[in-house]
Short mmCIF file of C-alpha atoms and ligand atoms in Angstrom, two decimals:
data_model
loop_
_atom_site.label_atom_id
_atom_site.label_comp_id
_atom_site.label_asym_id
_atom_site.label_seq_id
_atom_site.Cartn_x
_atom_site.Cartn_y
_atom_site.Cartn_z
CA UNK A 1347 -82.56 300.74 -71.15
CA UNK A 1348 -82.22 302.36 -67.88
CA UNK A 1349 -80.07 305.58 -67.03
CA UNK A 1350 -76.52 305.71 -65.52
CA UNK A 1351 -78.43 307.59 -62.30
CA UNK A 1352 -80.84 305.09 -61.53
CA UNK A 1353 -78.40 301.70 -61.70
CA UNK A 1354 -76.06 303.51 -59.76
CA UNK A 1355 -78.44 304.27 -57.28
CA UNK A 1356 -79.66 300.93 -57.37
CA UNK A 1357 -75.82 299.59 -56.75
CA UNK A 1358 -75.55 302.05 -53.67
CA UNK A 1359 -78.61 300.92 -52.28
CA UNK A 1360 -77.74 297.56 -52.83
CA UNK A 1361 -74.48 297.93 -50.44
CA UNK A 1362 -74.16 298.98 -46.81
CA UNK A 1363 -71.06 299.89 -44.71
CA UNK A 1364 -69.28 296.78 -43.27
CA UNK A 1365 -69.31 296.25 -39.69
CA UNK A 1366 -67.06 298.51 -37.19
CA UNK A 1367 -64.25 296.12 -36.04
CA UNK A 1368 -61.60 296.95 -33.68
CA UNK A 1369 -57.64 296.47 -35.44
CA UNK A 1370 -53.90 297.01 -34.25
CA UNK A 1371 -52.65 300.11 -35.79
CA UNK A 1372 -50.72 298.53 -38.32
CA UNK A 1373 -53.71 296.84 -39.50
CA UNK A 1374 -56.23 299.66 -40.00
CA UNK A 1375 -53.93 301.27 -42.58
CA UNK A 1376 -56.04 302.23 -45.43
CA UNK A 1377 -59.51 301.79 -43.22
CA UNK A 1378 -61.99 304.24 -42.70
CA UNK A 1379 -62.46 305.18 -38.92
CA UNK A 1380 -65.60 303.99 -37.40
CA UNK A 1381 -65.38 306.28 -34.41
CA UNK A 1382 -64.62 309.92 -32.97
CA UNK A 1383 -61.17 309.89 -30.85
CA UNK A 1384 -60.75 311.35 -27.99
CA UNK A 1385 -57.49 312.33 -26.63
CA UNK A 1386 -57.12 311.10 -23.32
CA UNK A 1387 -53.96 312.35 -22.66
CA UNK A 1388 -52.36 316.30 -23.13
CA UNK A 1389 -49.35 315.64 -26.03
CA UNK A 1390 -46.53 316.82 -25.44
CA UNK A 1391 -47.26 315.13 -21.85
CA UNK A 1392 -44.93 317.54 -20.44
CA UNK A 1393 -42.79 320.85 -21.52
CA UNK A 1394 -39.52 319.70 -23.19
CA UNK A 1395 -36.89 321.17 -25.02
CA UNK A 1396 -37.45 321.85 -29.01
CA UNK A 1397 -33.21 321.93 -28.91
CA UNK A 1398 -30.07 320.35 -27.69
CA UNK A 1399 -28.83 323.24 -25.34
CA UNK A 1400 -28.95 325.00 -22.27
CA UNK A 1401 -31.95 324.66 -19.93
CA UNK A 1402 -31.80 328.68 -18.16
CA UNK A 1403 -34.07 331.56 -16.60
CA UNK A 1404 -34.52 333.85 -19.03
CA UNK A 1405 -33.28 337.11 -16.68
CA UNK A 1406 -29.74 335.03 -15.80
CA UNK A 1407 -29.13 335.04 -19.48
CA UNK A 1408 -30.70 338.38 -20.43
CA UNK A 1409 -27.50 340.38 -20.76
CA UNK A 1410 -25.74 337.59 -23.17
CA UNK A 1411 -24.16 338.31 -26.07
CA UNK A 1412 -21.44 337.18 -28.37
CA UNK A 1413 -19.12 340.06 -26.94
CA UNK A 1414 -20.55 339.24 -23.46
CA UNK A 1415 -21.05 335.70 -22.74
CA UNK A 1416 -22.77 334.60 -19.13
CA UNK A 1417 -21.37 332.14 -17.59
CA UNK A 1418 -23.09 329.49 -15.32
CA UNK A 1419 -22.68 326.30 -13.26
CA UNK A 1420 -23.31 323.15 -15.28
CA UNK A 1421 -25.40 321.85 -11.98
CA UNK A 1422 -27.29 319.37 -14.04
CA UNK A 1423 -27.66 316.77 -17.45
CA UNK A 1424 -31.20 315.85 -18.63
CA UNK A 1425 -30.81 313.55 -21.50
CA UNK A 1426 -34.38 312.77 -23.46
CA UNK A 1427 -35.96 310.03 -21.73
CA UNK A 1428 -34.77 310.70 -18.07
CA UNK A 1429 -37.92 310.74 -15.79
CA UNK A 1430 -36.84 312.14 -12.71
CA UNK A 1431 -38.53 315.60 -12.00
CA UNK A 1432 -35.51 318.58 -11.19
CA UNK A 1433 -35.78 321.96 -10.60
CA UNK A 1434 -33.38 324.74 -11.53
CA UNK A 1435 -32.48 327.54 -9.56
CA UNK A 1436 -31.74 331.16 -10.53
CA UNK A 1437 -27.98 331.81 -11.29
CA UNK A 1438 -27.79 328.07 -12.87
CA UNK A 1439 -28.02 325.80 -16.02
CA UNK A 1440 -28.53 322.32 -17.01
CA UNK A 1441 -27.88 320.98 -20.12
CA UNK A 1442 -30.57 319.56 -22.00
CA UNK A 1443 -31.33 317.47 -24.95
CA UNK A 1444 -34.54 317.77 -27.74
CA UNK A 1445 -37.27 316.14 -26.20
CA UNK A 1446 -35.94 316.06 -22.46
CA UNK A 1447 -38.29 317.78 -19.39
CA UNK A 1448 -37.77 321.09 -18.85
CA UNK A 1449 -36.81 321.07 -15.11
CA UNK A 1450 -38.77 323.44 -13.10
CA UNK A 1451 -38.35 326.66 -12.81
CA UNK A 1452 -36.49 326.52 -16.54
CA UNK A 1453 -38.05 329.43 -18.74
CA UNK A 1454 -35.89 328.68 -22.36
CA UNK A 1455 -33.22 326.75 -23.76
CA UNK A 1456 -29.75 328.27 -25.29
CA UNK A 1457 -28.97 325.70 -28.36
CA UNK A 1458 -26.00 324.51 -28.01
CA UNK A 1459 -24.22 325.96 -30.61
CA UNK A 1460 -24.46 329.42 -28.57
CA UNK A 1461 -22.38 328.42 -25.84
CA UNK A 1462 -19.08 326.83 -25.71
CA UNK A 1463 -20.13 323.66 -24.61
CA UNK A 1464 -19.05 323.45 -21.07
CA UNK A 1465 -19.96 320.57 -18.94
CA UNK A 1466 -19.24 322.10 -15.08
CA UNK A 1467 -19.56 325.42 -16.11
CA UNK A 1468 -21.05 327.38 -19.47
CA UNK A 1469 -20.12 330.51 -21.76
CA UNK A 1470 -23.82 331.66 -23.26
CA UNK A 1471 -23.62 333.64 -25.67
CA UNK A 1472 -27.22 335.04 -26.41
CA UNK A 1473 -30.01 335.50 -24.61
CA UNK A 1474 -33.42 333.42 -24.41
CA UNK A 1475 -36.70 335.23 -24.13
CA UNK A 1476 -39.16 332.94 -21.77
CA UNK A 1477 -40.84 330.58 -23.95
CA UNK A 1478 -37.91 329.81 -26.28
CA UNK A 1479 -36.92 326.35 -27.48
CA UNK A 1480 -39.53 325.24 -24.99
CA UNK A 1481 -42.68 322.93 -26.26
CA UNK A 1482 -45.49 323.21 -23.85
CA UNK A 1483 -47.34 320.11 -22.66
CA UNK A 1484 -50.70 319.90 -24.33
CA UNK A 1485 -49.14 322.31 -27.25
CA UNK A 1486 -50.05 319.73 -29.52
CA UNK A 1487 -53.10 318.12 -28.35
CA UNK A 1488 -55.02 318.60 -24.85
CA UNK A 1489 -56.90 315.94 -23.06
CA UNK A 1490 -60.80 315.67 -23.96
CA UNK A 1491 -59.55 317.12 -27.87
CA UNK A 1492 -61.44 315.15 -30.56
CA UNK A 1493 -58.05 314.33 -32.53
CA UNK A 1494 -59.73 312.52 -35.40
CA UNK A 1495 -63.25 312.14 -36.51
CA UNK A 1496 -65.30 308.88 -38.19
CA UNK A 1497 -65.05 308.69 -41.91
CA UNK A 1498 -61.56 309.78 -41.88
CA UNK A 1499 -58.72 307.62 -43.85
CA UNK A 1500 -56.13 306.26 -41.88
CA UNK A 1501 -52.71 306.79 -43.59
CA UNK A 1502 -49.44 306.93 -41.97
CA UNK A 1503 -49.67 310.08 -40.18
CA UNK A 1504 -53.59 309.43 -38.65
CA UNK A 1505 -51.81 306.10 -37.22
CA UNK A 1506 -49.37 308.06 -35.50
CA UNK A 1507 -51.79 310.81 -34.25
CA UNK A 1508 -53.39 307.86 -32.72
CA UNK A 1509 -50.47 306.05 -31.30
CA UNK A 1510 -49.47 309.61 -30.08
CA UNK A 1511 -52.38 309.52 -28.26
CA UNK A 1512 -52.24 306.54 -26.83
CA UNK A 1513 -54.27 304.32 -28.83
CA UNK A 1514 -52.59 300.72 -29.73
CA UNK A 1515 -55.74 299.55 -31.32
CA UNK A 1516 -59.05 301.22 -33.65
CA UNK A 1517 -62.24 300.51 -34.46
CA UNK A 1518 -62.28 300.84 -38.49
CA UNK A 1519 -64.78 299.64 -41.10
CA UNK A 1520 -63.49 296.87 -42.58
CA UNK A 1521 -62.40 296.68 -46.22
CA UNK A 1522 -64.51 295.16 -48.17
CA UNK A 1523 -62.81 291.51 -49.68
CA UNK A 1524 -63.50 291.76 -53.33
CA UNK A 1525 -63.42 288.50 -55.79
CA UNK A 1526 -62.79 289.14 -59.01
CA UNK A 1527 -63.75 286.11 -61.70
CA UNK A 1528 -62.81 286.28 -64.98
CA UNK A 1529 -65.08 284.21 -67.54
CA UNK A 1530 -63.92 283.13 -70.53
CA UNK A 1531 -62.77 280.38 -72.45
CA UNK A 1532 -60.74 282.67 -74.61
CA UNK A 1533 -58.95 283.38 -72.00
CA UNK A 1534 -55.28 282.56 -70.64
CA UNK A 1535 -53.11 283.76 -67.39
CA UNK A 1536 -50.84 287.18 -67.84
CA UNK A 1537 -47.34 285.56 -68.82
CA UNK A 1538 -49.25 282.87 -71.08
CA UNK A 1539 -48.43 283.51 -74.87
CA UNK A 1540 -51.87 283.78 -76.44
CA UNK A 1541 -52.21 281.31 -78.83
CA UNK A 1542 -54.44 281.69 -81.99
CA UNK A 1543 -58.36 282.95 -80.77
CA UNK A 1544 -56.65 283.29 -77.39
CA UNK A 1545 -56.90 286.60 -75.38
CA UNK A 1546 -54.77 287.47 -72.23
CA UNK A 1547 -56.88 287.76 -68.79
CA UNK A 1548 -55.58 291.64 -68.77
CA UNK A 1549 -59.44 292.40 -67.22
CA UNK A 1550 -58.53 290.20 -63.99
CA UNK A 1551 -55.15 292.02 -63.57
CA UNK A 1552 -57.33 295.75 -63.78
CA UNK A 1553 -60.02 295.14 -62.15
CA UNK A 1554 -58.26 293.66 -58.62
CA UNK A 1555 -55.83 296.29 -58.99
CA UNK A 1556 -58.47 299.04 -58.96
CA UNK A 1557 -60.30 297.17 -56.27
CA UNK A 1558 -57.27 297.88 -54.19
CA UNK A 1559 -56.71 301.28 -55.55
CA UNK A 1560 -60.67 301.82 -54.51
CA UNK A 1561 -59.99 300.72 -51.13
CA UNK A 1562 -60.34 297.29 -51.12
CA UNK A 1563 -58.96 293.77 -50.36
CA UNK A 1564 -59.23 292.14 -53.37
CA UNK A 1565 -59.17 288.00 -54.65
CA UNK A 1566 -58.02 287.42 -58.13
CA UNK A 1567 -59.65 283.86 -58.88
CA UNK A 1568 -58.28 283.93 -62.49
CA UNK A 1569 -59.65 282.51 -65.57
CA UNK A 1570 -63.27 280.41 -64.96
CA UNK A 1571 -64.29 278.70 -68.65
CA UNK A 1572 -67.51 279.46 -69.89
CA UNK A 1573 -68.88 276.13 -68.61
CA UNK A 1574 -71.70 277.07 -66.35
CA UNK A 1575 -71.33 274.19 -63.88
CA UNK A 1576 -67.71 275.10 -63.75
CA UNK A 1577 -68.90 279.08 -63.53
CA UNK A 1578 -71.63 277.78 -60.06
CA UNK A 1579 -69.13 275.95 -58.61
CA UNK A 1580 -66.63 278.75 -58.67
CA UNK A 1581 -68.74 281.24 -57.74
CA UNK A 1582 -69.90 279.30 -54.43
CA UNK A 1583 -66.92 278.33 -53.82
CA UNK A 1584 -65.39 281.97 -53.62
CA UNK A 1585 -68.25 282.86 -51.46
CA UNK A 1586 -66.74 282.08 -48.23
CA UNK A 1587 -63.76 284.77 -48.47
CA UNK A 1588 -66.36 287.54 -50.45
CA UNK A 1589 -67.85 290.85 -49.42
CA UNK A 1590 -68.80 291.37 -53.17
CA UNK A 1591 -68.02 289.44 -56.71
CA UNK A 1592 -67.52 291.21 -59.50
CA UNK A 1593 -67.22 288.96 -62.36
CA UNK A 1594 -66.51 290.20 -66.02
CA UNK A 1595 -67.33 288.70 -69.60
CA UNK A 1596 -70.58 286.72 -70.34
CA UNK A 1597 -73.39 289.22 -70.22
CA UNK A 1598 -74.21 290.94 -73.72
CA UNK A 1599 -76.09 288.30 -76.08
CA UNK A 1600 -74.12 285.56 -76.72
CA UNK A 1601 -74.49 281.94 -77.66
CA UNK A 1602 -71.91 281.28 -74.62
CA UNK A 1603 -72.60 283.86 -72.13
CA UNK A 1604 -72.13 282.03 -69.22
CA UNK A 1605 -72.86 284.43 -66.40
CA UNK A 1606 -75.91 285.80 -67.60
CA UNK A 1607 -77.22 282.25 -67.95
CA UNK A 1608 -76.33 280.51 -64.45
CA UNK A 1609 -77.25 283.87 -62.32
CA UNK A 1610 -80.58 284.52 -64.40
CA UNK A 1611 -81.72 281.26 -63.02
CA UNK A 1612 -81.26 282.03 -59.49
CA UNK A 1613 -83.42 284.89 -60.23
CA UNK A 1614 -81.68 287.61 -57.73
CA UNK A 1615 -79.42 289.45 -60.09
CA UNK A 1616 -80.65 292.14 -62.78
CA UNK A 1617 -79.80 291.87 -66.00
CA UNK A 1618 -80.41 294.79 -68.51
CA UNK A 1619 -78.75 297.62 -70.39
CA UNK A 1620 -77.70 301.18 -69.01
CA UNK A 1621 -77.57 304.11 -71.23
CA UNK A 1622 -74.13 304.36 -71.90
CA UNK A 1623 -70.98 303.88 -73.50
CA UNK A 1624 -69.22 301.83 -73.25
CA UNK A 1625 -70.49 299.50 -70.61
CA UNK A 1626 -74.13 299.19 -71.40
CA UNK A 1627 -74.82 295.23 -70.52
CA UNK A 1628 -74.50 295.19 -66.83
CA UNK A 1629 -75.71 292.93 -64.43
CA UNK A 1630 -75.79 293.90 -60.47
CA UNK A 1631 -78.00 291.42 -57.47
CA UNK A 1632 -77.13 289.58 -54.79
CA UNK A 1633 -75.94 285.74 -54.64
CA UNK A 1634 -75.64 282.65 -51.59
CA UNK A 1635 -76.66 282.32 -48.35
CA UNK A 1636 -75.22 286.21 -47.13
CA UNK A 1637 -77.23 287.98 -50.50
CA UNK A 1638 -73.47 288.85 -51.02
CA UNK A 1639 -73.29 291.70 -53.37
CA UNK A 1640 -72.50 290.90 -57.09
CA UNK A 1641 -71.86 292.95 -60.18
CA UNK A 1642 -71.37 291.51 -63.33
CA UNK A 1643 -69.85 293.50 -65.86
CA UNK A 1644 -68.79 293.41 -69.74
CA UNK A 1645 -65.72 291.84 -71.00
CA UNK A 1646 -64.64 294.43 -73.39
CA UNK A 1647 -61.59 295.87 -71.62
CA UNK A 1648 -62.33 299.38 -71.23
CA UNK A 1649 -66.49 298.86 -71.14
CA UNK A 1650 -65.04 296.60 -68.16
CA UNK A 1651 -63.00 299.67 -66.51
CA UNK A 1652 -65.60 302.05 -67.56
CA UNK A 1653 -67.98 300.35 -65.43
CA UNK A 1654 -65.35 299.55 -62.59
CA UNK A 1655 -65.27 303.25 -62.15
CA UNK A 1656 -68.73 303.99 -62.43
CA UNK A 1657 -70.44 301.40 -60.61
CA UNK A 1658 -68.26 299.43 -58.57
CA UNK A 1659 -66.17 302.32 -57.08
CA UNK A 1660 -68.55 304.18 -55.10
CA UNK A 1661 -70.00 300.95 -54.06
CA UNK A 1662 -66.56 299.62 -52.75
CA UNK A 1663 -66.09 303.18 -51.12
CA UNK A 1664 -69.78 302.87 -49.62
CA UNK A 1665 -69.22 299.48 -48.09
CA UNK A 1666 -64.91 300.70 -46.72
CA UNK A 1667 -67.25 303.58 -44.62
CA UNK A 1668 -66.04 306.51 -46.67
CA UNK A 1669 -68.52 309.76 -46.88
CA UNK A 1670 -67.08 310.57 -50.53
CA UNK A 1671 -67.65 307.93 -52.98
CA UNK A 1672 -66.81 309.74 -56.40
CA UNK A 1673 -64.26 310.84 -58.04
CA UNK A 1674 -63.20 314.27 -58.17
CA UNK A 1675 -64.72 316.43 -61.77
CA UNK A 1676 -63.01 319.46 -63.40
CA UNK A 1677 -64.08 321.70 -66.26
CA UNK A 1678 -61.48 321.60 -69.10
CA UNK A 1679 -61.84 322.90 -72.82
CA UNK A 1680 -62.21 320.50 -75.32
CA UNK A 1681 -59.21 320.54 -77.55
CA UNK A 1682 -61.02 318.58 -80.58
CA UNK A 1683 -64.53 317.73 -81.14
CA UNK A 1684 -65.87 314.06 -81.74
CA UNK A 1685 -69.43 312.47 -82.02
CA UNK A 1686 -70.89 311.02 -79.05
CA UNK A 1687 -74.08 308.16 -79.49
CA UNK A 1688 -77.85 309.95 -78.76
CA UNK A 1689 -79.60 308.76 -75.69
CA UNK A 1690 -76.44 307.59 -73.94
CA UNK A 1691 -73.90 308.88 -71.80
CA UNK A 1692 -70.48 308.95 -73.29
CA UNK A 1693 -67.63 308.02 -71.21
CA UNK A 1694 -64.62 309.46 -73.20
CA UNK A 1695 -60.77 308.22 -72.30
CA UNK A 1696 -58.69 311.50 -72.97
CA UNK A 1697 -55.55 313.22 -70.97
CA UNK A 1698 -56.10 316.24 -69.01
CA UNK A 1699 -53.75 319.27 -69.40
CA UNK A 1700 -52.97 322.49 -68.29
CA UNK A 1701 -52.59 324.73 -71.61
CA UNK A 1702 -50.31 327.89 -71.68
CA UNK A 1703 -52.37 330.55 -70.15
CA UNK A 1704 -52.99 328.03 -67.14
CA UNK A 1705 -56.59 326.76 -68.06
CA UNK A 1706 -57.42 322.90 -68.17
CA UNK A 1707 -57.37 321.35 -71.44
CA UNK A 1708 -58.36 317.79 -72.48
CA UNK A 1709 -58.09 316.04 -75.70
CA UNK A 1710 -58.79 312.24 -76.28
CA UNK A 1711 -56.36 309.86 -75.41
CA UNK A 1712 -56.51 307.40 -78.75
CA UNK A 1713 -59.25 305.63 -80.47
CA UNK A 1714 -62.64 304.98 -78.55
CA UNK A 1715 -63.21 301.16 -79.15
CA UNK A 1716 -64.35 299.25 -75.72
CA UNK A 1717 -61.05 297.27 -76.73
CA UNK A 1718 -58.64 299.87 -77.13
CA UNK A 1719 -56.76 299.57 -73.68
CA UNK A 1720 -53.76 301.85 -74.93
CA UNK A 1721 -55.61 305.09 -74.70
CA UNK A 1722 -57.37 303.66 -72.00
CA UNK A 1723 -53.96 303.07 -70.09
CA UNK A 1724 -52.91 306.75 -71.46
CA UNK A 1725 -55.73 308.21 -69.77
CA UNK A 1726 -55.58 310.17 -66.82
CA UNK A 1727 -59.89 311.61 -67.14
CA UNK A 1728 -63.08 310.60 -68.25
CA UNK A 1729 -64.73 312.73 -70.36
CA UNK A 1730 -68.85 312.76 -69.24
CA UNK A 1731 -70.63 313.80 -72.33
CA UNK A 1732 -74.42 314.26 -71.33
CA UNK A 1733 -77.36 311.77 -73.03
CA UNK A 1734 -78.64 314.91 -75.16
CA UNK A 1735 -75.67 315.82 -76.80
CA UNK A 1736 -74.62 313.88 -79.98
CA UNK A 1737 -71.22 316.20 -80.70
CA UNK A 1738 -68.41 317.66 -78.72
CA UNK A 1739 -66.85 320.65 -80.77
CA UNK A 1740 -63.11 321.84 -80.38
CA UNK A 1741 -63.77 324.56 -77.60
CA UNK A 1742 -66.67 323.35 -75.59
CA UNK A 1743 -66.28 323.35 -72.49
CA UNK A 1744 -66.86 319.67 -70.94
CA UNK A 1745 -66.84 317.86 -67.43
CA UNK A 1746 -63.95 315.25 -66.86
CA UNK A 1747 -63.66 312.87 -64.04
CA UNK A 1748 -60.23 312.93 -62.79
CA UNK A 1749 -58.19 309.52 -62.72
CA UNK A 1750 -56.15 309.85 -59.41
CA UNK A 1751 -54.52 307.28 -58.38
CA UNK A 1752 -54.11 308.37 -54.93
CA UNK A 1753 -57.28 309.60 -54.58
CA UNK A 1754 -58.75 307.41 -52.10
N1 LIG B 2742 -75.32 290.86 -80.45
C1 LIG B 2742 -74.77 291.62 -79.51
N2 LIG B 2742 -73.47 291.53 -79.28
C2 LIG B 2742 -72.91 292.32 -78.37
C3 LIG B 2742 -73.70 293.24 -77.66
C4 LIG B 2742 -75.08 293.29 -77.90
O1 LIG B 2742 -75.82 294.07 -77.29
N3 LIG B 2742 -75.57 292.45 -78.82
N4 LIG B 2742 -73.09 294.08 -76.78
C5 LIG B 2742 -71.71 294.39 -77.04
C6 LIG B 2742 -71.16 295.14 -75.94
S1 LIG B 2742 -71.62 296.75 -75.86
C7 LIG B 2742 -70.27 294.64 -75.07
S2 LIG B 2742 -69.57 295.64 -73.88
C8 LIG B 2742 -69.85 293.25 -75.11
C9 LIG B 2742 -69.98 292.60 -73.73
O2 LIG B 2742 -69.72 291.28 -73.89
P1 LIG B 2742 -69.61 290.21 -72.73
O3 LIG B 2742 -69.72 290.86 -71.42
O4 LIG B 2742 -70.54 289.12 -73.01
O5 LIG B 2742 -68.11 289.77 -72.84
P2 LIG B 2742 -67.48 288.63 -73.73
O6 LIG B 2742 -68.34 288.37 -74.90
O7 LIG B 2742 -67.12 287.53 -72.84
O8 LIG B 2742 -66.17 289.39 -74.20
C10 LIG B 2742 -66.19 290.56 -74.96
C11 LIG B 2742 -64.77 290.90 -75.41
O9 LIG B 2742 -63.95 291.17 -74.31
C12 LIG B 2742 -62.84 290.28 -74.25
N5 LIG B 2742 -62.61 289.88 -72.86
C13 LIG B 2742 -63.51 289.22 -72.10
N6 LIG B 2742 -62.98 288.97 -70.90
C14 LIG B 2742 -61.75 289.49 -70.90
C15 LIG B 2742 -60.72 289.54 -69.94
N7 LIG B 2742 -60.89 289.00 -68.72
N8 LIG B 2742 -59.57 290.17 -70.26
C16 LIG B 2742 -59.40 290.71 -71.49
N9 LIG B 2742 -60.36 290.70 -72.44
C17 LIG B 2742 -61.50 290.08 -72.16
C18 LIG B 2742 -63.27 289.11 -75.06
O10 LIG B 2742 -62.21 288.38 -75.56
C19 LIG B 2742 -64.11 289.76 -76.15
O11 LIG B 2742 -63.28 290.29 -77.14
O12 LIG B 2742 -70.64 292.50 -76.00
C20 LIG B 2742 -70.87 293.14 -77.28
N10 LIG B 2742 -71.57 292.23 -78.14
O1 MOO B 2743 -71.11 298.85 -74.04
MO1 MOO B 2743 -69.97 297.97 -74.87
O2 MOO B 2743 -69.39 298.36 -73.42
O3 MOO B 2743 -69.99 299.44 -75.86
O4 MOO B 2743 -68.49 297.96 -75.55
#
């Protein structure tokens, strides 16, 4: 039996960082940056009103009041997106809309709503210190700024730092294309009413949904039978359209356990047992012509997530380019004890909480069996109870790996 440490580390190793390529905007959502950008360009590209208003100088307008309006000639109109260059003399105005150059010689904009609205001529009605309502060019960003640096996440608001910045396309990492094989011949299609001896595929379903929570783009092949020509076939089939496999069912010791039996024989996958529950059979190598990346993992529902999260996660994270590849731990006080097996690490579901007095609290989220996928669907932690210890007591204090969602 070999520690959770060392097969992870043997997963990671096993992985690299896909290829830079370069993608439209739209595309890279969800991708890791490959490179360090460079703003070419100041943003704002010019100074431009933050209001709808009154382009002035801020002395002609320094006296204005609400009991004292100044009034000026109207000698000009600048709606947002006009692009010929004016210039505004002392003693005058032009009215100006959010976004539209400042002409120059401007100093601040009077909103609109201090002024009566004149179009020829204007009653302002406060004054504008220089500077006001005015966004600077390069306030934003200046030409030569590093805007954004490899390893970041694209999300909506990177893509629009980019496009700001006159970028149309990236270069990204890209995600990595999971498959995901379900073996089985238990097994039938979500929506199929199990018949007797029959289980639902719910592993399929979970597993490509965390692949694409983890950052991947994921292939749900379905149900294979455990028919190990039918199991090859598949598998080489799915090859074509795979950065990694991850297969689950058919490893523990079974008369029928398919994908232990075809992928022993090729003799590049490892088959063993990691200290720790559940998810101790696992099964992690490299199959075809591209040594693509495979890990096989238990069918048991939640030794199946389990080892999703432990395993397959960082490695999926590894390979999409990010620098963080686990999940974010908190402390939290145990809020009931239970027995955890020696010389393994326990992976226990439970729900965090936040108590009265504002400290984190956990407590387990159902019964432990590896096929108990209510309290595994109830859980928002995973409760990491060290090798050495055999009992968690109501007040201990214990480490939980939190279950977010949007984490990426
Ligand atoms: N004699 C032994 N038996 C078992 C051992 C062992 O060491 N010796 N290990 C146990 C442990 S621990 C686990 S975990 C499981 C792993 O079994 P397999 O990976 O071979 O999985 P299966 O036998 O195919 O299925 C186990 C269980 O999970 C259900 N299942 C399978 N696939 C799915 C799916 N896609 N969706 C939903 N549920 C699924 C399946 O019906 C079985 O109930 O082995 C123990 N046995
Ligand atoms: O390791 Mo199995 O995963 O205990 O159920």
């Amino acid at each position: 039996m070999i520690g959770v440490e060392d097969h992870l580390q043997r997963c990671l190793d096993g992985v690299q960082p896909l290829d830079p390529i370069d993608l439209a905007l739209l595309e890279a959502q969800d991708c890791v940056l490959a490179e360090d950008v460079v703003s070419p360009m100041d943003v704002p590209g010019f100074d431009n009103s933050a209001m709808d208003g009154y382009a002035v100088l801020a002395a002609d307008v320094a006296a204005a009041s609400s009991e004292h309006p100044v009034e000026l000639p109207v000698v000009g109109d600048i709606p947002a997106g006009s692009t010929t260059a004016q210039h505004l003399a002392a003693g005058q105005t032009m009215r100006i809309m959010t976004g539209a150059p400042l002409p120059s010689g401007a100093q601040a904009v009077v909103p609109v709503e201090l002024s009566d609205g004149g179009v020829r001529t204007v009653l302002l009605s406060a004054a504008a210190p220089s500077g006001q309502h005015v966004r600077v060019a390069g306030s934003d960003v200046r030409a030569g700024d590093r805007v954004l640096s490899a390893g970041t996440l694209l999300g909506p608001t990177q893509l629009a730092l980019l496009a700001a910045v006159g970028r149309a396309r990236v270069k990204v990492h890209a995600q990595p294309r999971v498959v995901v094989l379900s073996t089985g011949s238990e097994l039938v299609d979500p929506g199929v009413t199990p018949g007797f001896g029959q289980v639902v595929d719910s592993n399929g379903i979970m597993l490509t949904a965390a692949a694409i929570d983890a950052g991947a783009r994921p292939y749900r092949v379905g149900v294979v039978r455990d028919e190990a020509g039918t199991f090859l076939q598949t598998l080489t089939d799915q090859l074509v359209r795979a950065d990694l496999v991850v297969t689950t069912g058919g490893v523990s010791a079974g008369a029928y356990d398919t994908v232990k039996e075809v992928l022993r024989g090729l003799g590049t996958v490892w088959f063993g047992k990691v200290a720790m529950q559940p998810g101790m059979p696992q099964g992690f190598g490299t199959v075809g012509p591209d040594a693509t990346p495979i890990f096989t993992l238990p069918g048991n529902p939640v030794s199946s997530y389990v080892s999703f999260e432990m395993f397959v996660r960082p490695a999926i994270r590894k390979m999409a380019g990010h620098r963080g590849l686990f999940r974010r731990s908190e402390m939290a006080t145990a809020l009931e004890g239970w027995s955890s097996p020696p010389g393994k690490l326990q992976l226990a579901r439970a729900e965090l909480g936040t108590a009265e007095d504002g400290s984190r609290v956990v407590r387990l989220s159902g019964a432990q069996g590896s096929h108990v996928l209510g309290g595994l669907a109830r859980a928002s932690a995973l409760v990491v109870v060290p090798e050495a210890v055999t009992r968690v007591e109501a007040g201990d204090e214990v480490r939980c790996l939190v279950l977010d969602r949007r984490a990426r």
